[in-house]
Tab-separated table of C-alpha atoms and ligand atoms in Angstrom:
chain	number	residue	atom	x	y	z
A	1	UNK	CA	12.228	-21.691	17.051
A	2	UNK	CA	15.887	-21.125	16.392
A	3	UNK	CA	17.988	-24.236	16.666
A	4	UNK	CA	20.513	-24.192	19.487
A	5	UNK	CA	23.809	-26.031	19.719
A	6	UNK	CA	22.975	-29.309	21.439
A	7	UNK	CA	25.230	-31.538	23.434
A	8	UNK	CA	25.648	-34.131	20.781
A	9	UNK	CA	24.480	-34.161	17.233
A	10	UNK	CA	25.189	-37.835	16.797
A	11	UNK	CA	22.533	-40.441	17.353
A	12	UNK	CA	23.505	-44.067	17.007
A	13	UNK	CA	26.508	-43.101	14.940
A	14	UNK	CA	24.403	-41.227	12.342
A	15	UNK	CA	24.284	-37.454	12.086
A	16	UNK	CA	21.091	-35.971	13.476
A	17	UNK	CA	18.713	-34.446	10.913
A	18	UNK	CA	19.868	-31.004	9.803
A	19	UNK	CA	17.913	-28.537	11.945
A	20	UNK	CA	15.497	-26.331	9.995
A	21	UNK	CA	15.851	-22.702	10.989
A	22	UNK	CA	12.311	-21.360	10.805
A	23	UNK	CA	11.909	-18.067	8.984
A	24	UNK	CA	10.871	-15.228	11.243
A	25	UNK	CA	9.252	-12.218	9.589
A	26	UNK	CA	8.568	-8.902	11.292
A	27	UNK	CA	5.865	-6.801	9.579
A	28	UNK	CA	5.713	-3.108	10.546
A	29	UNK	CA	2.351	-1.360	10.529
A	30	UNK	CA	-1.148	-1.528	11.977
A	31	UNK	CA	-3.659	-1.461	9.145
A	32	UNK	CA	-5.685	-3.759	6.927
A	33	UNK	CA	-2.843	-3.657	4.371
A	34	UNK	CA	-0.436	-5.095	6.936
A	35	UNK	CA	-3.067	-7.662	7.941
A	36	UNK	CA	-3.335	-8.746	4.284
A	37	UNK	CA	0.471	-9.011	4.094
A	38	UNK	CA	0.521	-11.125	7.271
A	39	UNK	CA	-2.224	-13.405	5.913
A	40	UNK	CA	-0.385	-13.834	2.599
A	41	UNK	CA	2.906	-14.618	4.350
A	42	UNK	CA	1.080	-17.168	6.501
A	43	UNK	CA	0.169	-19.026	3.292
A	44	UNK	CA	3.871	-19.476	2.426
A	45	UNK	CA	4.813	-23.169	2.262
A	46	UNK	CA	7.698	-22.263	4.583
A	47	UNK	CA	5.192	-21.368	7.329
A	48	UNK	CA	7.215	-18.472	8.728
A	49	UNK	CA	6.900	-17.293	12.293
A	50	UNK	CA	5.077	-13.952	12.007
A	51	UNK	CA	5.353	-10.923	14.245
A	52	UNK	CA	3.588	-7.638	13.531
A	53	UNK	CA	4.383	-4.344	15.261
A	54	UNK	CA	2.282	-2.644	16.419
A	55	UNK	CA	-0.435	-4.677	14.630
A	56	UNK	CA	-4.005	-4.611	15.889
A	57	UNK	CA	-6.493	-6.947	17.573
A	58	UNK	CA	-7.345	-8.693	14.293
A	59	UNK	CA	-3.724	-9.137	13.244
A	60	UNK	CA	-3.101	-10.602	16.710
A	61	UNK	CA	-5.074	-13.677	15.632
A	62	UNK	CA	-2.679	-14.360	12.757
A	63	UNK	CA	0.651	-13.150	14.178
A	64	UNK	CA	2.332	-12.297	17.445
A	65	UNK	CA	2.078	-8.527	18.025
A	66	UNK	CA	4.510	-6.153	19.722
A	67	UNK	CA	3.954	-2.561	20.814
A	68	UNK	CA	6.066	-0.168	18.752
A	69	UNK	CA	6.063	3.143	16.901
A	70	UNK	CA	7.052	2.177	13.352
A	71	UNK	CA	8.444	5.675	12.579
A	72	UNK	CA	10.851	5.534	15.501
A	73	UNK	CA	14.106	4.181	14.105
A	74	UNK	CA	15.511	3.452	17.550
A	75	UNK	CA	12.470	1.405	18.583
A	76	UNK	CA	12.380	-0.510	15.306
A	77	UNK	CA	16.092	-1.333	15.331
A	78	UNK	CA	15.839	-2.279	19.016
A	79	UNK	CA	13.020	-4.754	18.365
A	80	UNK	CA	14.738	-6.117	15.267
A	81	UNK	CA	17.970	-6.655	17.255
A	82	UNK	CA	15.984	-8.508	19.888
A	83	UNK	CA	14.021	-10.696	17.474
A	84	UNK	CA	16.709	-11.147	14.762
A	85	UNK	CA	14.047	-11.665	12.072
A	86	UNK	CA	15.123	-13.173	8.758
A	87	UNK	CA	13.105	-10.410	7.067
A	88	UNK	CA	11.427	-7.126	8.010
A	89	UNK	CA	8.534	-5.954	5.792
A	90	UNK	CA	7.597	-2.272	6.091
A	91	UNK	CA	3.929	-1.446	5.426
A	92	UNK	CA	3.466	2.361	5.593
A	93	UNK	CA	5.422	5.132	3.875
A	94	UNK	CA	6.374	7.289	6.853
A	95	UNK	CA	8.971	4.877	8.319
A	96	UNK	CA	10.468	4.384	4.847
A	97	UNK	CA	10.753	8.112	4.198
A	98	UNK	CA	12.316	8.393	7.680
A	99	UNK	CA	15.016	5.904	6.600
A	100	UNK	CA	13.978	2.760	8.472
A	101	UNK	CA	15.396	0.505	5.728
A	102	UNK	CA	18.790	2.240	6.037
A	103	UNK	CA	18.792	1.845	9.818
A	104	UNK	CA	17.937	-1.863	9.558
A	105	UNK	CA	20.600	-2.401	6.880
A	106	UNK	CA	23.186	-0.798	9.191
A	107	UNK	CA	22.107	-3.249	11.884
A	108	UNK	CA	22.601	-6.115	9.407
A	109	UNK	CA	18.888	-6.953	9.159
A	110	UNK	CA	17.275	-7.682	5.810
A	111	UNK	CA	14.433	-5.285	5.080
A	112	UNK	CA	11.870	-5.232	2.275
A	113	UNK	CA	11.421	-1.559	1.421
A	114	UNK	CA	13.411	1.270	-0.183
A	115	UNK	CA	16.108	3.396	1.439
A	116	UNK	CA	15.153	6.875	2.652
A	117	UNK	CA	16.769	8.381	-0.445
A	118	UNK	CA	14.794	6.136	-2.843
A	119	UNK	CA	11.614	6.706	-0.776
A	120	UNK	CA	11.792	10.433	-1.664
A	121	UNK	CA	9.788	9.401	-4.730
A	122	UNK	CA	6.787	9.415	-2.403
A	123	UNK	CA	8.161	11.860	0.159
A	124	UNK	CA	8.534	14.717	-2.330
A	125	UNK	CA	6.270	15.270	-5.324
A	126	UNK	CA	8.756	17.695	-6.924
A	127	UNK	CA	11.549	15.096	-6.645
A	128	UNK	CA	9.194	12.483	-8.090
A	129	UNK	CA	8.485	14.758	-11.071
A	130	UNK	CA	12.196	15.420	-11.581
A	131	UNK	CA	12.892	11.655	-11.708
A	132	UNK	CA	9.972	11.031	-14.085
A	133	UNK	CA	11.140	13.734	-16.477
A	134	UNK	CA	14.733	12.410	-16.393
A	135	UNK	CA	13.457	8.857	-16.956
A	136	UNK	CA	11.123	9.870	-19.789
A	137	UNK	CA	8.026	8.526	-18.026
A	138	UNK	CA	4.670	9.892	-19.250
A	139	UNK	CA	3.152	12.231	-16.661
A	140	UNK	CA	1.122	15.457	-16.458
A	141	UNK	CA	2.911	18.678	-17.461
A	142	UNK	CA	3.907	20.580	-14.311
A	143	UNK	CA	5.746	23.480	-12.650
A	144	UNK	CA	7.257	23.672	-9.176
A	145	UNK	CA	6.469	26.995	-7.464
A	146	UNK	CA	7.335	28.690	-4.155
A	147	UNK	CA	4.941	31.651	-4.042
A	148	UNK	CA	1.267	32.298	-4.755
A	149	UNK	CA	2.075	34.653	-7.639
A	150	UNK	CA	4.491	32.147	-9.190
A	151	UNK	CA	1.750	29.544	-8.845
A	152	UNK	CA	-0.899	31.685	-10.544
A	153	UNK	CA	1.522	32.557	-13.340
A	154	UNK	CA	2.095	28.827	-13.972
A	155	UNK	CA	-1.611	28.152	-14.592
A	156	UNK	CA	-2.684	28.191	-18.234
A	157	UNK	CA	-6.117	26.578	-17.964
A	158	UNK	CA	-8.667	25.264	-15.480
A	159	UNK	CA	-9.250	22.852	-13.879
A	160	UNK	CA	-5.696	22.610	-12.586
A	161	UNK	CA	-4.184	20.355	-9.938
A	162	UNK	CA	-2.289	21.817	-6.971
A	163	UNK	CA	-0.198	19.494	-4.811
A	164	UNK	CA	1.740	19.952	-1.580
A	165	UNK	CA	5.327	18.799	-2.034
A	166	UNK	CA	5.679	16.625	1.093
A	167	UNK	CA	3.766	13.728	2.676
A	168	UNK	CA	0.167	14.793	3.316
A	169	UNK	CA	-1.647	11.481	3.902
A	170	UNK	CA	-3.562	11.873	0.645
A	171	UNK	CA	-4.943	15.260	1.708
A	172	UNK	CA	-2.450	17.512	-0.072
A	173	UNK	CA	-4.070	17.533	-3.534
A	174	UNK	CA	-6.616	20.120	-4.678
A	175	UNK	CA	-8.335	20.254	-8.060
A	176	UNK	CA	-9.032	23.957	-8.593
A	177	UNK	CA	-11.820	24.888	-11.023
A	178	UNK	CA	-11.055	28.610	-11.202
A	179	UNK	CA	-8.640	31.322	-10.124
A	180	UNK	CA	-10.335	31.917	-6.768
A	181	UNK	CA	-9.999	28.243	-5.807
A	182	UNK	CA	-6.417	28.105	-7.059
A	183	UNK	CA	-5.477	31.198	-5.057
A	184	UNK	CA	-7.073	29.747	-1.928
A	185	UNK	CA	-5.245	26.421	-2.376
A	186	UNK	CA	-1.886	28.082	-3.039
A	187	UNK	CA	-2.340	30.367	-0.014
A	188	UNK	CA	-3.228	27.450	2.227
A	189	UNK	CA	-0.096	25.555	1.204
A	190	UNK	CA	2.454	28.355	0.772
A	191	UNK	CA	1.293	31.060	3.198
A	192	UNK	CA	-0.585	29.186	5.916
A	193	UNK	CA	1.811	26.226	5.541
A	194	UNK	CA	-0.764	23.520	6.147
A	195	UNK	CA	1.734	20.715	5.488
A	196	UNK	CA	5.094	22.318	6.320
A	197	UNK	CA	5.918	22.408	2.620
A	198	UNK	CA	7.926	25.156	0.921
A	199	UNK	CA	7.129	24.058	-2.582
A	200	UNK	CA	3.988	23.269	-4.502
A	201	UNK	CA	3.534	21.346	-7.732
A	202	UNK	CA	1.065	22.910	-10.176
A	203	UNK	CA	-0.010	20.262	-12.639
A	204	UNK	CA	-2.087	19.694	-15.761
A	205	UNK	CA	-5.471	18.094	-15.004
A	206	UNK	CA	-5.720	14.658	-16.630
A	207	UNK	CA	-8.937	12.889	-17.567
A	208	UNK	CA	-9.542	9.130	-17.677
A	209	UNK	CA	-9.890	6.004	-15.554
A	210	UNK	CA	-7.483	5.663	-12.653
A	211	UNK	CA	-5.382	2.534	-12.268
A	212	UNK	CA	-3.060	1.335	-9.520
A	213	UNK	CA	-0.166	-0.740	-10.791
A	214	UNK	CA	2.242	-2.016	-8.171
A	215	UNK	CA	5.546	-3.665	-9.044
A	216	UNK	CA	8.021	-5.610	-6.969
A	217	UNK	CA	11.493	-4.164	-7.521
A	218	UNK	CA	14.936	-5.606	-6.797
A	219	UNK	CA	16.985	-2.532	-7.707
A	220	UNK	CA	17.281	-3.747	-11.321
A	221	UNK	CA	14.062	-5.538	-12.360
A	222	UNK	CA	10.437	-4.468	-11.938
A	223	UNK	CA	7.829	-7.257	-11.847
A	224	UNK	CA	4.233	-6.088	-12.100
A	225	UNK	CA	1.670	-7.335	-9.604
A	226	UNK	CA	-1.941	-7.744	-10.734
A	227	UNK	CA	-3.613	-4.454	-11.695
A	228	UNK	CA	-6.042	-2.855	-9.245
A	229	UNK	CA	-8.461	-0.002	-8.859
A	230	UNK	CA	-9.163	1.831	-5.618
A	231	UNK	CA	-12.030	4.094	-4.589
A	232	UNK	CA	-10.842	7.187	-2.761
A	233	UNK	CA	-14.061	9.142	-2.134
A	234	UNK	CA	-16.340	8.411	0.801
A	235	UNK	CA	-19.685	8.255	-1.053
A	236	UNK	CA	-21.134	6.214	-3.920
A	237	UNK	CA	-20.523	7.654	-7.361
A	238	UNK	CA	-17.137	9.103	-6.301
A	239	UNK	CA	-18.752	11.892	-4.323
A	240	UNK	CA	-17.672	13.535	-1.084
A	241	UNK	CA	-14.223	14.049	0.401
A	242	UNK	CA	-11.170	11.847	-0.175
A	243	UNK	CA	-10.481	9.052	2.283
A	244	UNK	CA	-7.683	6.550	2.812
A	245	UNK	CA	-9.652	4.271	0.432
A	246	UNK	CA	-13.163	2.791	0.624
A	247	UNK	CA	-12.728	-0.284	-1.543
A	248	UNK	CA	-10.861	-1.860	-4.431
A	249	UNK	CA	-10.890	-4.635	-6.964
A	250	UNK	CA	-8.266	-6.640	-8.817
A	251	UNK	CA	-7.488	-7.303	-11.579
A	252	UNK	CA	-8.810	-4.451	-13.741
A	253	UNK	CA	-10.326	-6.314	-16.726
A	254	UNK	CA	-8.759	-3.989	-19.329
A	255	UNK	CA	-5.315	-4.490	-17.788
A	256	UNK	CA	-4.497	-8.193	-17.879
A	257	UNK	CA	-1.078	-9.598	-16.920
A	258	UNK	CA	0.423	-8.883	-20.335
A	259	UNK	CA	-0.802	-5.293	-20.409
A	260	UNK	CA	0.366	-4.816	-16.823
A	261	UNK	CA	3.892	-5.922	-17.786
A	262	UNK	CA	3.819	-3.532	-20.783
A	263	UNK	CA	2.858	-0.594	-18.578
A	264	UNK	CA	5.476	-1.675	-16.071
A	265	UNK	CA	8.127	-1.665	-18.821
A	266	UNK	CA	7.139	1.897	-19.830
A	267	UNK	CA	6.608	3.328	-16.351
A	268	UNK	CA	8.286	1.433	-13.508
A	269	UNK	CA	11.373	0.135	-15.327
A	270	UNK	CA	12.655	3.549	-16.519
A	271	UNK	CA	12.252	4.929	-12.981
A	272	UNK	CA	14.146	1.964	-11.596
A	273	UNK	CA	16.900	2.498	-14.187
A	274	UNK	CA	17.049	6.211	-13.381
A	275	UNK	CA	17.334	5.593	-9.636
A	276	UNK	CA	20.058	2.990	-10.218
A	277	UNK	CA	21.922	5.574	-12.340
A	278	UNK	CA	21.667	8.023	-9.448
A	279	UNK	CA	23.209	5.454	-7.121
A	280	UNK	CA	19.999	4.951	-5.122
A	281	UNK	CA	18.633	1.622	-6.403
A	282	UNK	CA	15.032	0.929	-5.466
A	283	UNK	CA	14.081	-2.247	-3.608
A	284	UNK	CA	10.500	-2.773	-2.508
A	285	UNK	CA	7.091	-2.022	-3.986
A	286	UNK	CA	6.959	0.774	-6.526
A	287	UNK	CA	3.304	1.754	-6.811
A	288	UNK	CA	2.251	3.851	-9.790
A	289	UNK	CA	-1.031	5.748	-9.551
A	290	UNK	CA	-1.935	6.129	-13.228
A	291	UNK	CA	-4.522	7.936	-15.288
A	292	UNK	CA	-5.487	5.984	-18.411
A	293	UNK	CA	-5.816	8.994	-20.736
A	294	UNK	CA	-6.666	9.091	-24.444
A	295	UNK	CA	-2.920	9.447	-25.033
A	296	UNK	CA	-2.088	6.349	-22.978
A	297	UNK	CA	-1.236	5.811	-19.304
A	298	UNK	CA	0.214	8.791	-17.434
A	299	UNK	CA	1.591	8.752	-13.902
A	300	UNK	CA	-0.216	10.806	-11.231
A	301	UNK	CA	2.071	9.739	-8.420
A	302	UNK	CA	4.455	7.106	-7.199
A	303	UNK	CA	4.198	5.488	-3.801
A	304	UNK	CA	7.007	3.392	-2.363
A	305	UNK	CA	4.959	0.696	-0.612
A	306	UNK	CA	1.941	-1.561	-0.984
A	307	UNK	CA	-1.319	0.349	-1.556
A	308	UNK	CA	-4.202	0.315	0.882
A	309	UNK	CA	-6.865	-0.998	0.063
A	310	UNK	CA	-5.417	-2.418	-3.204
A	311	UNK	CA	-3.250	-4.925	-1.318
A	312	UNK	CA	-6.313	-6.449	0.341
A	313	UNK	CA	-7.645	-7.277	-3.182
A	314	UNK	CA	-4.309	-8.169	-4.826
A	315	UNK	CA	-2.675	-10.569	-2.382
A	316	UNK	CA	-5.543	-13.085	-1.880
A	317	UNK	CA	-5.216	-14.010	-5.602
A	318	UNK	CA	-1.431	-14.494	-5.469
A	319	UNK	CA	-0.506	-18.172	-5.765
A	320	UNK	CA	3.292	-17.625	-5.762
A	321	UNK	CA	5.063	-17.613	-2.394
A	322	UNK	CA	5.045	-13.985	-1.195
A	323	UNK	CA	7.866	-14.665	1.270
A	324	UNK	CA	10.143	-15.895	-1.505
A	325	UNK	CA	9.282	-12.886	-3.680
A	326	UNK	CA	9.925	-10.320	-0.948
A	327	UNK	CA	13.250	-11.942	-0.093
A	328	UNK	CA	14.254	-12.014	-3.764
A	329	UNK	CA	13.448	-8.294	-4.085
A	330	UNK	CA	15.930	-7.518	-1.297
A	331	UNK	CA	18.838	-8.869	-3.414
A	332	UNK	CA	20.181	-6.818	-6.359
A	333	UNK	CA	18.680	-8.496	-9.451
A	334	UNK	CA	17.167	-11.192	-7.229
A	335	UNK	CA	13.785	-11.266	-8.962
A	336	UNK	CA	15.338	-12.421	-12.260
A	337	UNK	CA	15.158	-16.031	-11.142
A	338	UNK	CA	11.661	-16.199	-9.670
A	339	UNK	CA	9.756	-16.786	-12.917
A	340	UNK	CA	6.324	-15.420	-13.739
A	341	UNK	CA	3.988	-14.726	-10.833
A	342	UNK	CA	1.053	-17.096	-10.460
A	343	UNK	CA	-2.458	-15.752	-9.853
A	344	UNK	CA	-5.805	-17.375	-9.181
A	345	UNK	CA	-8.008	-16.950	-12.237
A	346	UNK	CA	-10.556	-15.017	-10.212
A	347	UNK	CA	-11.714	-11.519	-9.452
A	348	UNK	CA	-11.231	-10.031	-5.983
A	349	UNK	CA	-13.459	-7.308	-4.570
A	350	UNK	CA	-12.667	-5.463	-1.332
A	351	UNK	CA	-15.209	-3.387	0.583
A	352	UNK	CA	-14.037	-1.120	3.417
A	353	UNK	CA	-16.254	-0.567	6.471
A	354	UNK	CA	-15.678	2.821	8.110
A	355	UNK	CA	-16.932	4.290	11.372
A	356	UNK	CA	-19.367	7.202	11.784
A	357	UNK	CA	-17.938	10.615	10.976
A	358	UNK	CA	-15.097	9.360	8.753
A	359	UNK	CA	-13.139	10.954	7.051
A	360	UNK	CA	-13.518	14.239	8.980
A	361	UNK	CA	-13.501	12.424	12.323
A	362	UNK	CA	-14.271	8.922	13.536
A	363	UNK	CA	-16.297	7.154	16.165
A	364	UNK	CA	-14.661	4.726	18.581
A	365	UNK	CA	-16.157	2.211	20.981
A	366	UNK	CA	-19.033	1.083	18.736
A	367	UNK	CA	-19.528	-2.650	19.275
A	368	UNK	CA	-18.862	-4.776	16.161
A	369	UNK	CA	-20.959	-7.913	15.690
A	370	UNK	CA	-21.398	-10.574	13.048
A	371	UNK	CA	-17.768	-11.388	12.236
A	372	UNK	CA	-18.414	-14.979	13.296
A	373	UNK	CA	-21.031	-15.304	10.541
A	374	UNK	CA	-18.635	-14.407	7.718
A	375	UNK	CA	-17.885	-17.467	5.539
A	376	UNK	CA	-14.437	-19.062	5.788
A	377	UNK	CA	-13.492	-18.210	2.214
A	378	UNK	CA	-13.943	-14.453	2.759
A	379	UNK	CA	-10.839	-12.503	3.831
A	380	UNK	CA	-11.482	-10.067	6.674
A	381	UNK	CA	-8.625	-7.723	7.553
A	382	UNK	CA	-8.619	-5.350	10.498
A	383	UNK	CA	-7.553	-1.706	10.611
A	384	UNK	CA	-9.270	0.410	13.297
A	385	UNK	CA	-10.565	-2.240	15.664
A	386	UNK	CA	-10.011	-2.505	19.402
A	387	UNK	CA	-11.341	-4.147	22.551
A	388	UNK	CA	-14.076	-2.648	24.720
A	389	UNK	CA	-14.133	-2.894	28.524
A	390	UNK	CA	-15.740	-6.320	28.423
A	391	UNK	CA	-13.293	-7.576	25.796
A	392	UNK	CA	-15.812	-7.135	22.962
A	393	UNK	CA	-14.609	-6.033	19.531
A	394	UNK	CA	-15.208	-2.291	18.990
A	395	UNK	CA	-14.389	0.407	16.447
A	396	UNK	CA	-11.187	2.332	17.165
A	397	UNK	CA	-10.484	4.488	14.078
A	398	UNK	CA	-11.927	5.733	10.784
A	399	UNK	CA	-11.409	2.734	8.572
A	400	UNK	CA	-12.391	-0.288	10.643
A	401	UNK	CA	-12.334	-3.469	8.527
A	402	UNK	CA	-11.803	-4.602	4.933
A	403	UNK	CA	-13.824	-7.482	3.515
A	404	UNK	CA	-12.477	-9.251	0.406
A	405	UNK	CA	-14.199	-11.981	-1.579
A	406	UNK	CA	-13.016	-13.851	-4.658
A	407	UNK	CA	-15.250	-15.115	-7.430
A	408	UNK	CA	-15.093	-16.414	-10.976
A	409	UNK	CA	-16.253	-13.002	-12.200
A	410	UNK	CA	-16.734	-9.515	-10.803
A	411	UNK	CA	-20.469	-9.904	-10.201
A	412	UNK	CA	-19.995	-13.051	-8.103
A	413	UNK	CA	-17.068	-11.594	-6.158
A	414	UNK	CA	-19.056	-8.400	-5.499
A	415	UNK	CA	-22.101	-10.299	-4.318
A	416	UNK	CA	-19.977	-12.405	-1.947
A	417	UNK	CA	-18.089	-9.362	-0.604
A	418	UNK	CA	-21.292	-7.389	0.069
A	419	UNK	CA	-23.096	-10.385	1.533
A	420	UNK	CA	-20.250	-10.800	4.058
A	421	UNK	CA	-19.901	-7.050	4.676
A	422	UNK	CA	-23.630	-6.822	5.424
A	423	UNK	CA	-23.259	-9.435	8.167
A	424	UNK	CA	-20.808	-7.207	10.034
A	425	UNK	CA	-22.605	-4.524	11.996
A	426	UNK	CA	-21.786	-1.527	14.161
A	427	UNK	CA	-23.473	1.798	14.857
A	428	UNK	CA	-22.799	4.391	12.175
A	429	UNK	CA	-21.177	1.874	9.807
A	430	UNK	CA	-20.332	3.482	6.471
A	431	UNK	CA	-19.615	1.570	3.282
A	432	UNK	CA	-19.846	2.305	-0.411
A	433	UNK	CA	-22.304	0.213	-2.371
A	434	UNK	CA	-20.693	0.687	-5.788
A	435	UNK	CA	-17.285	-0.980	-5.435
A	436	UNK	CA	-16.501	-2.830	-8.716
A	437	UNK	CA	-20.019	-2.042	-9.977
A	438	UNK	CA	-18.602	-0.591	-13.191
A	439	UNK	CA	-16.967	-3.908	-14.096
A	440	UNK	CA	-19.921	-6.023	-12.880
A	441	UNK	CA	-23.077	-4.464	-14.227
B	501	LIG	P1	-1.980	11.928	-5.784
B	501	LIG	O1	-1.776	11.964	-4.295
B	501	LIG	O2	-0.974	12.683	-6.542
B	501	LIG	O3	-2.232	10.536	-6.317
B	501	LIG	O4	-3.398	12.595	-6.016
B	501	LIG	C1	-4.543	12.124	-5.342
B	501	LIG	C2	-5.703	12.055	-6.317
B	501	LIG	O5	-5.911	13.319	-6.958
B	501	LIG	C3	-5.476	11.073	-7.452
B	501	LIG	O6	-5.812	9.757	-7.118
B	501	LIG	C4	-6.394	11.636	-8.514
B	501	LIG	O7	-7.732	11.248	-8.259
B	501	LIG	C5	-6.287	13.133	-8.300
B	501	LIG	N1	-5.238	13.683	-9.184
B	501	LIG	C6	-3.935	13.858	-8.885
B	501	LIG	N2	-3.261	14.384	-9.922
B	501	LIG	C7	-4.150	14.576	-10.894
B	501	LIG	C8	-4.086	15.091	-12.246
B	501	LIG	N3	-2.944	15.553	-12.754
B	501	LIG	N4	-5.220	15.119	-12.965
B	501	LIG	C9	-6.391	14.680	-12.454
B	501	LIG	N5	-6.524	14.185	-11.219
B	501	LIG	C10	-5.430	14.129	-10.430
B	502	LIG	N1	-4.721	3.442	-2.305
B	502	LIG	C1	-3.967	4.613	-2.179
B	502	LIG	C2	-2.751	4.466	-1.390
B	502	LIG	O1	-2.427	3.418	-0.871
B	502	LIG	O2	-2.029	5.463	-1.270
């Protein structure tokens, strides 16, 4: 509640207690990532008032929800003007690339997330490559091409990676094994224009373990969050088509806090410095998708926001106040004073439950049962859930729920996550059985 001017602030000749203005945070987005952000903010000692737009039926238990299209600048600024939040946190990339942070700044509202110009790092793969080369960040060798013949001429060996230049919801990357596949991929992107992109990045194929390393950035400093690994394919053993993410774990044992800061110094910091030099300082989460090659870590991509489902595994271990950190990142150089981040000395494992047909399609209206049996210490975050006609919880999209458990080691965390995930049932439920198996034999 905001404090209002009262009639008299004097009681018995003494000044009344100074009113505490409660923090009010507006989170934009509707997925399990945003639910994890809401849950982490709710753990802040400042107990902020939380509003999520549009949110979902699960988020509605932890925050007030408001109907809204997060990519619509007018709607977002309108709601922010009405609510006057002390902070807006943007979950997905599309509103950031569309310049939501700029629009909120113009309206005088503090926003955690990069400007539209800085968000081009995710919005355009060719721009991202240009910045990496200028910043001297290790990445795969590449060419930017505009025609199929230019593309084929740029290929020196197979497999080769072919990427659409613009946002493609994770579906714009093809690994071509031979010339026929490369030609088909180039034609699809440059002739059939599957993603309204005029340019394509043709890139060296890297081999190694993938790593997600997210850093909080205040325009000047990059502070690494705990390392994480996500699982993009639908089936066990990394088989089948790519999805939005079927599970994750954090931290990655080989990348402890010290190693994470080292990678951050070699990867995130030079990008931050380069963007500052260009006059577009980066505030928000800079997420590096890395390949740990024999020659060291190399960047596959940058995202300009929290990862999904990495965030569901990262934030439950954070013992520092997320609200304070996000606010500090909004101020130029603001993270310098926050000190080292504190983490629970535990492993977190996140398993995603998806509906039948995902990722090609999805099944809605399947009744979800068993959530009431999940133990208190397991974090359940909602993505594609909704209400059926009788008010029962039902599936409403491809990825339905994320289930995260912590444990003293990976095997214990895995067992707890799968035990809880197995309690939650709906027709056609899909989940991978091998999340974090590699680190918990
Ligand atoms: P991106 O959207 O650029 O992260 O690519 C999506 C996925 O494609 C990555 O998570 C990797 O699994 C794969 N990938 C992208 N670039 C490369 C590369 N240069 N070499 C090998 N795999 C890649
Ligand atoms: N976990 C992949 C992403 O958030 O883009």
